[in-house]
C-alpha atoms as a printed R data frame, in Angstrom:
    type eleno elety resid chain resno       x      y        z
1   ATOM     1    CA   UNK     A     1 213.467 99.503 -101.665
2   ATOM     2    CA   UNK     A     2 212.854 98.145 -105.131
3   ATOM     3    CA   UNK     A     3 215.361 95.258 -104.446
4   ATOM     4    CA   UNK     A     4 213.294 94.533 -101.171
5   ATOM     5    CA   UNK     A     5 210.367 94.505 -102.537
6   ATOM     6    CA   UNK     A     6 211.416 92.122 -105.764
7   ATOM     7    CA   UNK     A     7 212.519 89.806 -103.344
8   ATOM     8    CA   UNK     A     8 209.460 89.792 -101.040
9   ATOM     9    CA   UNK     A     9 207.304 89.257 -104.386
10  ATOM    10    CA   UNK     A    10 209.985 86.006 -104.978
11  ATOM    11    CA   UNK     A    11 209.648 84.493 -101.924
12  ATOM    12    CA   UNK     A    12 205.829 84.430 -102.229
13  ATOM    13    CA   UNK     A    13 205.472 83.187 -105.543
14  ATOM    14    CA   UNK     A    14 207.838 80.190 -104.119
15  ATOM    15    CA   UNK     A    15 205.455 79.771 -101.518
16  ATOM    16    CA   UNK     A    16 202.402 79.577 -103.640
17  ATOM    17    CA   UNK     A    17 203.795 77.619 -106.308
18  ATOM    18    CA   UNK     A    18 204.572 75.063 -103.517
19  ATOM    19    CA   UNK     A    19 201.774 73.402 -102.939
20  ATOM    20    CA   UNK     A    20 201.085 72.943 -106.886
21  ATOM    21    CA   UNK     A    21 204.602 71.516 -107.326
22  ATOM    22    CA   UNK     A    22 204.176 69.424 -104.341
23  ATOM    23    CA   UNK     A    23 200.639 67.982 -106.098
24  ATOM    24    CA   UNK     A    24 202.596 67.701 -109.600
25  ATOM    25    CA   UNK     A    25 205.188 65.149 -108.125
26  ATOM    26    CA   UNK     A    26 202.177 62.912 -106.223
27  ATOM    27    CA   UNK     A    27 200.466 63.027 -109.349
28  ATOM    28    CA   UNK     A    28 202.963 62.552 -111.909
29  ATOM    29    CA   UNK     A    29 203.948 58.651 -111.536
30  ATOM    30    CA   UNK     A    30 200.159 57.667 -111.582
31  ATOM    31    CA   UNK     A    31 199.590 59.515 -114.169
32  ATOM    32    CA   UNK     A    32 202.362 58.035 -116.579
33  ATOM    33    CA   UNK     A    33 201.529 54.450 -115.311
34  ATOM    34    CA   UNK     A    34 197.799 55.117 -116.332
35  ATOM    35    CA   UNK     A    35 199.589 56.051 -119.778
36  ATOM    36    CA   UNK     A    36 201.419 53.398 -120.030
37  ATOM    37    CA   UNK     A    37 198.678 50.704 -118.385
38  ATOM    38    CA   UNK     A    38 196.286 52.133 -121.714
39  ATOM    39    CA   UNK     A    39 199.801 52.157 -124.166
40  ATOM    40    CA   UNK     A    40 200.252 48.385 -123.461
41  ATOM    41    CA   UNK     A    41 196.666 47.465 -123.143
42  ATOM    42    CA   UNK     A    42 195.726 48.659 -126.620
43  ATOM    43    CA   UNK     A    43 198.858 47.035 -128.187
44  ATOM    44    CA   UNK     A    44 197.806 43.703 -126.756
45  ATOM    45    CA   UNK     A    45 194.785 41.986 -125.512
46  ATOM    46    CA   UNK     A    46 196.446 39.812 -123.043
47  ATOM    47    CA   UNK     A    47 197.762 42.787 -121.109
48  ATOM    48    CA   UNK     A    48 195.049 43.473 -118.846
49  ATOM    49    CA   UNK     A    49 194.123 39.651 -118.526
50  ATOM    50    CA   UNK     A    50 193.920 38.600 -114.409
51  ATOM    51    CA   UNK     A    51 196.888 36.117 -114.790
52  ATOM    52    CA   UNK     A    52 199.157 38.978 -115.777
53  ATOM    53    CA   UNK     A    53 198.561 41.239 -113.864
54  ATOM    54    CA   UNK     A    54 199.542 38.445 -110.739
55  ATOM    55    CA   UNK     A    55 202.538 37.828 -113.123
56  ATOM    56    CA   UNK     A    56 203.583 41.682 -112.718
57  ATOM    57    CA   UNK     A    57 202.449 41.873 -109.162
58  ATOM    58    CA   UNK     A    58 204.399 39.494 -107.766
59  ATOM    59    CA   UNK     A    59 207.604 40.754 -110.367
60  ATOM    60    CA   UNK     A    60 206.782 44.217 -108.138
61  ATOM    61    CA   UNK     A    61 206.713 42.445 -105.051
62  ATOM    62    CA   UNK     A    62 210.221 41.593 -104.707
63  ATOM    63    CA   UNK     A    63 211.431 45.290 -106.265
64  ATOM    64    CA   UNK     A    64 208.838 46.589 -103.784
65  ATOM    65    CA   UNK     A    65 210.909 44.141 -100.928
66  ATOM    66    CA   UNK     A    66 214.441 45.999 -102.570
67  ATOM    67    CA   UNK     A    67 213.011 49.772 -102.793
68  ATOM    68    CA   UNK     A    68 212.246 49.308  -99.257
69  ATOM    69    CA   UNK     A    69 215.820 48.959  -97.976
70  ATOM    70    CA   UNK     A    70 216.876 51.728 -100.646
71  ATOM    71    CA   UNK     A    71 214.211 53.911  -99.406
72  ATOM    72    CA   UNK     A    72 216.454 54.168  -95.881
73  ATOM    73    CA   UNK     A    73 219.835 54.955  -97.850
74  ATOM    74    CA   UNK     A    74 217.969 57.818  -99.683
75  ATOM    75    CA   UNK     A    75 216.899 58.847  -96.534
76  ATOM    76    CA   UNK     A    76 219.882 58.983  -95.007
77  ATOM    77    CA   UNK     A    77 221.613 61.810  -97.547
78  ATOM    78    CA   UNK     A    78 223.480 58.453  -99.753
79  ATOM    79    CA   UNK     A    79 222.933 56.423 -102.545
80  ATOM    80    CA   UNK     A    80 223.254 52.430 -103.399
81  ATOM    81    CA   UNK     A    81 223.996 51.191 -106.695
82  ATOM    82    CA   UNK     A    82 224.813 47.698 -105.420
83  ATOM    83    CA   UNK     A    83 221.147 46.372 -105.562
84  ATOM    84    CA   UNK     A    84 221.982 44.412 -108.825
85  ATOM    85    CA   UNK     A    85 224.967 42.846 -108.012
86  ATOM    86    CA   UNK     A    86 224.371 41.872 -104.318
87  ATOM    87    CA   UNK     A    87 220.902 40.074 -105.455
88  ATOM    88    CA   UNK     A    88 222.631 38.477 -108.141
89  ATOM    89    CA   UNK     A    89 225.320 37.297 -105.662
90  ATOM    90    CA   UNK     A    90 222.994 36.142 -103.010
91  ATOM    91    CA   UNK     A    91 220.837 34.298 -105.306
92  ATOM    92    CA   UNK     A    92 223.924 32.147 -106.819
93  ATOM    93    CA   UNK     A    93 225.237 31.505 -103.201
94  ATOM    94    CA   UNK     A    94 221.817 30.603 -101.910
95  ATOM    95    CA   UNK     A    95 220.713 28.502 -104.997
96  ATOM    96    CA   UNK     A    96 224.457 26.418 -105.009
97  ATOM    97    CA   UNK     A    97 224.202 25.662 -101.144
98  ATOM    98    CA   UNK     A    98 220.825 24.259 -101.644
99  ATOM    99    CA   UNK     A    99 221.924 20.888 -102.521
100 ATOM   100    CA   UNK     A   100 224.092 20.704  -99.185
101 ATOM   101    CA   UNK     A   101 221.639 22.647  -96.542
102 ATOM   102    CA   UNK     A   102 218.219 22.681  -97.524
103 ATOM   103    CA   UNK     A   103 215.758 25.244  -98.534
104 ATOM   104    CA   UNK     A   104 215.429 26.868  -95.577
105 ATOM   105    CA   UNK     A   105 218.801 27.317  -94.891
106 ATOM   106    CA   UNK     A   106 219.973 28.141  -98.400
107 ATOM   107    CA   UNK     A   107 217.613 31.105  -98.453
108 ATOM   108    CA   UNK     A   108 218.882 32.503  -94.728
109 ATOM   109    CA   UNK     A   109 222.718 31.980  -96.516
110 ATOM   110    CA   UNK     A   110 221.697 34.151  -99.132
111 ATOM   111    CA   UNK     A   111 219.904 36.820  -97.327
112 ATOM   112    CA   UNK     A   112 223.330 36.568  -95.041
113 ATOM   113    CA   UNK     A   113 225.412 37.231  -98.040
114 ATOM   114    CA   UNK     A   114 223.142 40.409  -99.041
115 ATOM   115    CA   UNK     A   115 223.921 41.672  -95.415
116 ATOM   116    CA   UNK     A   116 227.826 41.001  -95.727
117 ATOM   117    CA   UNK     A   117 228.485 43.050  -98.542
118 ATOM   118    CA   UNK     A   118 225.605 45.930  -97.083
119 ATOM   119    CA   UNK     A   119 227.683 45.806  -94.031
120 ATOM   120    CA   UNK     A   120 231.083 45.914  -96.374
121 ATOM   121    CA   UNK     A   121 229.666 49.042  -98.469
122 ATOM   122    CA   UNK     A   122 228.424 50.952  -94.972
123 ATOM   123    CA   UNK     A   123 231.939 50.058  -93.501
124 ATOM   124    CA   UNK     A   124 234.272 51.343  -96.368
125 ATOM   125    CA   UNK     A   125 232.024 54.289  -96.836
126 ATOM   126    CA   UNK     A   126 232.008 55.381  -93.114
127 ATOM   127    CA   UNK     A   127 235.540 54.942  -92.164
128 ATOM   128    CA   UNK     A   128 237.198 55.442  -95.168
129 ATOM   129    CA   UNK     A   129 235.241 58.521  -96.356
130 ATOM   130    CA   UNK     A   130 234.702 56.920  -99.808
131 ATOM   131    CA   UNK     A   131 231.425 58.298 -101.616
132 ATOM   132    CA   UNK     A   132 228.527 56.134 -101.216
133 ATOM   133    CA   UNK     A   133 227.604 56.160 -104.841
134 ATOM   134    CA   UNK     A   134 231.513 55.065 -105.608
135 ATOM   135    CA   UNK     A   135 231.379 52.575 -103.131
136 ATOM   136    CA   UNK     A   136 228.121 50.905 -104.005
137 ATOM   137    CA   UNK     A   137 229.156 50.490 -107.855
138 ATOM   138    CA   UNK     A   138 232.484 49.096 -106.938
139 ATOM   139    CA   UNK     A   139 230.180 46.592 -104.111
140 ATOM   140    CA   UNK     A   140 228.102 45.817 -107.365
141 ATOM   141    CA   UNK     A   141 231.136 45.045 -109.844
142 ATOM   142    CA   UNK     A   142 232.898 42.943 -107.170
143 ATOM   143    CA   UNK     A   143 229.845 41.050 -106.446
144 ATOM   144    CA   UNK     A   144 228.613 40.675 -109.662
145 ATOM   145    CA   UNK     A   145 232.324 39.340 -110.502
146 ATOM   146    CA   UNK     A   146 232.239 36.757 -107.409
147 ATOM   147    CA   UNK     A   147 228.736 35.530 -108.725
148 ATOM   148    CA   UNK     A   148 230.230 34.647 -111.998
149 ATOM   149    CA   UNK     A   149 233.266 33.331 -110.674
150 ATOM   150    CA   UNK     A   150 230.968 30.904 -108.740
151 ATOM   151    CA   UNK     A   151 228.747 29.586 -111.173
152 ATOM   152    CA   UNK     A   152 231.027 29.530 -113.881
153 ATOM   153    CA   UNK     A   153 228.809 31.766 -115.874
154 ATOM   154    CA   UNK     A   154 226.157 28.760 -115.795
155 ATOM   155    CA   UNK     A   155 222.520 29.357 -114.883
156 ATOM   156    CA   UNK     A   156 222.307 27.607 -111.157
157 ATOM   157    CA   UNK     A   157 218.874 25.872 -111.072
158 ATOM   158    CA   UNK     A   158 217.243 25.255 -107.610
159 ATOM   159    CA   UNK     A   159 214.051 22.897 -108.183
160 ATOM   160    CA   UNK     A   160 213.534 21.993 -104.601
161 ATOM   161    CA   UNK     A   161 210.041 23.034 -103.723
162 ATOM   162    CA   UNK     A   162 210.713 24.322  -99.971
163 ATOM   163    CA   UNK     A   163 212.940 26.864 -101.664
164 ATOM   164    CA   UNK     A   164 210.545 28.247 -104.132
165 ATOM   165    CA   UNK     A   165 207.764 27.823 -101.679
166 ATOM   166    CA   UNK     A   166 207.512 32.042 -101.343
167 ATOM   167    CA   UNK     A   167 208.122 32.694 -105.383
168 ATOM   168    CA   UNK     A   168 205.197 30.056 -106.302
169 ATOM   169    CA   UNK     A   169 202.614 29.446 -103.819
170 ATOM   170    CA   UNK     A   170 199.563 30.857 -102.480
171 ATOM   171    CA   UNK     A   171 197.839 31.549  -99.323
172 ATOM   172    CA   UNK     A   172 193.955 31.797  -99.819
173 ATOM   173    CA   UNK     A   173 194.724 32.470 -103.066
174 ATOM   174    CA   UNK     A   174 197.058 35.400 -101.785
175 ATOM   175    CA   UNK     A   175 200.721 34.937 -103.474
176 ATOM   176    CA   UNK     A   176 203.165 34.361 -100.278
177 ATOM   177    CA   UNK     A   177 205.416 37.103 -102.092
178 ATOM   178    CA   UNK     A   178 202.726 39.234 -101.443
179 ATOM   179    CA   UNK     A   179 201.806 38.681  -97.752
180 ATOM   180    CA   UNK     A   180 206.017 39.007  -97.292
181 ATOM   181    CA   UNK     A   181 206.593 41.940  -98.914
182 ATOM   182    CA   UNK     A   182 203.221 43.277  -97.020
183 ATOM   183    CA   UNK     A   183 205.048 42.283  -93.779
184 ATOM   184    CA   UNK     A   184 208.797 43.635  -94.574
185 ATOM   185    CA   UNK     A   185 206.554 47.283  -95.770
186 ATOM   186    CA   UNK     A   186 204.951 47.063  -92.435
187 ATOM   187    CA   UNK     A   187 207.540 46.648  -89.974
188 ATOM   188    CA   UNK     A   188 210.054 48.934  -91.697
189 ATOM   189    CA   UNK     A   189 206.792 51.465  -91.319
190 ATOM   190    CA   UNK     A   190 206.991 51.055  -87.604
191 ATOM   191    CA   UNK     A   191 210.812 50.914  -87.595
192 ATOM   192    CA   UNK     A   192 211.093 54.062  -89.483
193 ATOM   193    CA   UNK     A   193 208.842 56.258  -87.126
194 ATOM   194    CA   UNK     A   194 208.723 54.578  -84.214
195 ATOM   195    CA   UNK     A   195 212.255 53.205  -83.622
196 ATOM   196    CA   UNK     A   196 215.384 55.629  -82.348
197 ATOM   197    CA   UNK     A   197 216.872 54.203  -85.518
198 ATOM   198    CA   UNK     A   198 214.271 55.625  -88.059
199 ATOM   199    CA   UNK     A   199 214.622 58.870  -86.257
200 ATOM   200    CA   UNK     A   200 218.527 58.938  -86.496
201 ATOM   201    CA   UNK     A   201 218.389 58.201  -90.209
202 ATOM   202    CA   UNK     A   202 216.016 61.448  -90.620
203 ATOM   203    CA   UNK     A   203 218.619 63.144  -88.504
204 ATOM   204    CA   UNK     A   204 221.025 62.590  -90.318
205 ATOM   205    CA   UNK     A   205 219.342 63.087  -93.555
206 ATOM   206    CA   UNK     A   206 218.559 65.870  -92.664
207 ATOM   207    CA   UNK     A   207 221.478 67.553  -90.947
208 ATOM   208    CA   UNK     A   208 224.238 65.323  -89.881
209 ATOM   209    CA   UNK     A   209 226.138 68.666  -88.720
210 ATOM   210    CA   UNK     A   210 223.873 69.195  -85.949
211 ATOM   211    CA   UNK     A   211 223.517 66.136  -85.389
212 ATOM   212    CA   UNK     A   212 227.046 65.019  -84.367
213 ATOM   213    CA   UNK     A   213 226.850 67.998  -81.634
214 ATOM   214    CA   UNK     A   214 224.524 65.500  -80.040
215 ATOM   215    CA   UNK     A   215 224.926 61.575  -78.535
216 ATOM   216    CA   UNK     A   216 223.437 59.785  -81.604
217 ATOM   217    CA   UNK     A   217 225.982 56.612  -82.967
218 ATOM   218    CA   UNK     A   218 226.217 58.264  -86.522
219 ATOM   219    CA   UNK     A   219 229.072 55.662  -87.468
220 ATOM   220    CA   UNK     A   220 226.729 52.587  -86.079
221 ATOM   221    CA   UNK     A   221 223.539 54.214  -87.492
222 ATOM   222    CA   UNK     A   222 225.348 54.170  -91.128
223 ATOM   223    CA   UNK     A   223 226.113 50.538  -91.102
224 ATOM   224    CA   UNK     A   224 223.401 49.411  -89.841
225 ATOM   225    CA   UNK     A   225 221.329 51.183  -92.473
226 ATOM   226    CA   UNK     A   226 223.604 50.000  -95.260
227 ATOM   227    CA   UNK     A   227 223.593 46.202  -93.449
228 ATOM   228    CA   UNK     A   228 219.446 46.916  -93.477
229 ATOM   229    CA   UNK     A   229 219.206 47.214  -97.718
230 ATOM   230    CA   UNK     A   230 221.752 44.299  -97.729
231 ATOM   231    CA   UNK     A   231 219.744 42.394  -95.735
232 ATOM   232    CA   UNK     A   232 216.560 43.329  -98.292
């Protein structure tokens, strides 16, 4: 009875302490960015000045752009440590094709090459049961290796002004990085909650045992999801 009764008192004090642990984790990034926003404000006066805060927005915009592809992988139960290494190999591919193709096809090459090697990492994890986080550090090494291999350990400057049209210019005043990165958050919004793919990656997420009982493509619903942060 005692037993029962220590258990019943348990349970409830998980329940209530819920909510307040559920407020705690909302709360707990803004508050340490407030921290740090006064930290670095006080230790310089040119912190809190308009043109850097642009400068840091539009440094957040393209990690915003990567987090969202991420965000799918954490969904789905896994974990990619290739982010690094597949931007660093798509942006030396991309920026040494530019002479030959243009800005406008340089930057689809290198957003190609992202997708490769998230198609690669979704592949060898699916069919050859390798760990995701083993298989997304070895997808970071290798690419990180091929990058170097390809620039000779040389920076690779791109000065053409189609290709750095997104990075440097504005619309009304509105960095382009911005209004893209608006746009990726935005569709992959509707993708993830609207779309039979957002709803298998939950599934799975949540409880690929059940879910292979059912007709959902877990094996295509993988890759693609890997291909997806690639592609970002």
């Amino acid at each position: 009875m005692t037993e029962r009764k220590g258990v019943e008192m348990a349970s409830e004090k998980v329940i209530t302490n819920k909510p307040y642990r559920e407020t705690t984790l909302i709360l707990m990034p803004i508050i340490l960015m407030v921290v740090v926003t006064v930290s670095f404000s006080l230790l310089t006066p040119f912190f809190l000045t308009i043109r850097n805060m642009q400068n840091l927005s539009q440094h957040m915009a393209i990690l915003l752009i990567c987090g969202i592809g991420e965000t799918f992988v954490i969904i789905l139960g896994c974990i990619d440590l290739s982010v690094a290494g597949v931007l660093t190999l798509s942006a030396i591919v991309s920026a040494t094709t530019l002479p030959f193709v243009g800005g406008f096809l340089a930057i689809i090459v290198g957003i190609s090459v992202g997708g490769l090697c998230g198609f690669i990492s979704g592949l060898a994890y699916q069919f050859f049961r390798i760990p995701s986080l083993i298989v997304t550090l070895a997808m970071s090494t290798i690419s990180l290796g091929v990058a170097l291999i390809i620039s000779d350990a040389q920076p690779v400057r791109a000065y053409v002004d189609s290709y750095r049209y997104i990075a440097k210019n504005e619309i009304f005043n509105i960095p382009v990085i911005w209004i893209v990165a608006a746009i990726i958050l935005g569709l992959t919004y509707l993708v993830g909650k609207y779309t039979s793919l957002g709803r298998y990656t939950y599934a799975l997420g949540g409880k690929e045992d059940v879910v292979n009982l059912f007709r959902i493509p877990v094996r295509k619903t993988k890759i693609l999801i890997f291909t997806l942060a690639g592609l970002l």
